[in-house]
């Protein structure tokens, strides 16, 4: 029996580019028979440890990002709407409560982590709502059809969920991650691991593992 290609995808909901890479990669999960492992991580810890800086601290980068994200979303056919105050959403509110919930979902309901992540991104970058508000997080969980929302929310405050988030972030840093989205891909034949950064690396990922990239909407 063929061994599936393992892809670990590291992300924080604060990054719209992580959403774009996530959706494109998910579209290739079945066609390429990927063992896709989602790893929510703390982008602030990543930035701090790697010496990277956010786009809101660079006017040229921030101005470019506004139009660039809109074009990428249109290309991928995603219902993206820029945050009305990205600096506040990223630098003031952050995403820690959401990340803890995603880490809790990774432990309790791993089969629902993909959809909970998607619903969280839709909240921030389609409906422009506060993803740190518990009521909104509960809404995301219900939309993701989490079996027991109360259990998920309660567990997200436990040390085990917090430690899972720390472990994910440490794992990313150990692989030299400096931003999101970040991927590590292990070739099932050679065991060699490659690393990728950016929403537009899915085609290169396919090239590395010998799979054909067939556009942003591949046949399933």
Coordinates of N, CA, C and O in Angstrom, one line a residue, residues 4-11 21-30 33-39 110 113-114 118 182-184 205:
X4 N 1.1 7.8 2.0 CA 0.7 9.1 1.6 C 1.7 10.2 1.9 O 2.5 10.0 2.9
X5 N 1.8 11.2 1.2 CA 2.7 12.3 1.4 C 2.2 13.2 2.6 O 1.1 13.7 2.5
X6 N 3.1 13.3 3.6 CA 2.7 14.1 4.7 C 3.0 15.6 4.5 O 4.1 15.9 4.1
X7 N 2.0 16.4 4.7 CA 2.2 17.9 4.6 C 1.7 18.5 5.9 O 0.5 18.3 6.3
X8 N 2.6 19.2 6.6 CA 2.2 19.9 7.8 C 2.0 21.4 7.4 O 2.9 22.0 6.8
X9 N 0.8 21.9 7.8 CA 0.5 23.3 7.4 C 0.4 24.1 8.7 O -0.5 23.9 9.5
X10 N 1.3 25.1 8.8 CA 1.3 25.9 10.0 C 0.7 27.3 9.7 O 1.0 27.9 8.7
X11 N -0.2 27.8 10.6 CA -1.0 29.0 10.2 C -1.5 29.7 11.5 O -1.6 29.1 12.6
X21 N -3.5 30.1 1.2 CA -2.7 28.9 1.0 C -3.5 27.7 1.5 O -3.4 26.6 0.9
X22 N -4.2 27.8 2.6 CA -5.0 26.8 3.2 C -6.0 26.3 2.2 O -6.2 25.0 2.0
X23 N -6.8 27.2 1.7 CA -7.9 26.8 0.8 C -7.3 26.1 -0.5 O -7.9 25.1 -1.0
X24 N -6.2 26.6 -1.0 CA -5.7 26.0 -2.2 C -5.1 24.6 -1.9 O -5.3 23.7 -2.7
X25 N -4.5 24.5 -0.8 CA -3.9 23.2 -0.4 C -5.0 22.2 -0.1 O -4.9 21.0 -0.5
X26 N -6.1 22.6 0.5 CA -7.2 21.7 0.8 C -7.8 21.2 -0.5 O -8.3 20.1 -0.5
X27 N -7.8 22.0 -1.5 CA -8.4 21.6 -2.8 C -7.6 20.5 -3.4 O -8.1 19.7 -4.3
X28 N -6.3 20.4 -3.0 CA -5.4 19.4 -3.6 C -5.2 18.2 -2.7 O -4.5 17.2 -3.0
X29 N -5.9 18.2 -1.5 CA -5.7 17.2 -0.5 C -6.1 15.8 -1.1 O -5.4 14.8 -1.0
X30 N -7.3 15.7 -1.7 CA -7.7 14.4 -2.3 C -7.0 14.1 -3.6 O -6.6 13.0 -3.8
X33 N -3.7 13.0 -2.8 CA -3.7 12.0 -1.7 C -2.7 12.4 -0.6 O -1.8 11.6 -0.2
X34 N -2.9 13.6 -0.1 CA -2.0 14.1 0.9 C -2.5 13.7 2.3 O -3.7 13.7 2.6
X35 N -1.5 13.5 3.2 CA -1.8 13.4 4.6 C -1.6 14.8 5.2 O -0.5 15.1 5.7
X36 N -2.7 15.6 5.1 CA -2.6 17.0 5.5 C -2.8 17.1 7.0 O -3.9 16.7 7.5
X37 N -1.8 17.7 7.7 CA -1.9 17.9 9.1 C -1.9 19.3 9.4 O -0.9 20.0 9.2
X38 N -3.0 19.9 9.9 CA -3.1 21.3 10.2 C -2.5 21.6 11.6 O -2.8 20.9 12.6
X39 N -1.7 22.7 11.7 CA -1.0 23.1 12.9 C -1.2 24.6 13.2 O -0.5 25.4 12.7
X110 N -10.3 16.4 15.7 CA -9.4 16.7 14.6 C -10.0 16.7 13.3 O -9.6 17.4 12.4
X113 N -11.2 20.2 12.4 CA -10.3 21.3 12.5 C -10.2 22.1 11.2 O -10.1 23.4 11.2
X114 N -10.3 21.5 10.1 CA -10.3 22.2 8.8 C -11.4 23.1 8.7 O -11.3 24.3 8.4
X118 N -11.6 27.3 8.7 CA -12.2 28.0 7.6 C -13.2 29.0 8.2 O -13.3 30.2 7.7
X182 N 3.2 28.4 6.5 CA 4.4 27.7 6.4 C 4.1 26.2 6.3 O 3.2 25.7 6.9
X183 N 4.8 25.5 5.4 CA 4.5 24.1 5.1 C 5.8 23.3 5.3 O 6.9 23.8 4.9
X184 N 5.7 22.1 5.8 CA 6.8 21.2 5.7 C 6.2 19.9 5.0 O 5.1 19.5 5.3
X205 N 5.0 22.8 -4.3 CA 4.9 21.6 -3.5 C 4.6 20.4 -4.4 O 5.2 19.3 -4.2

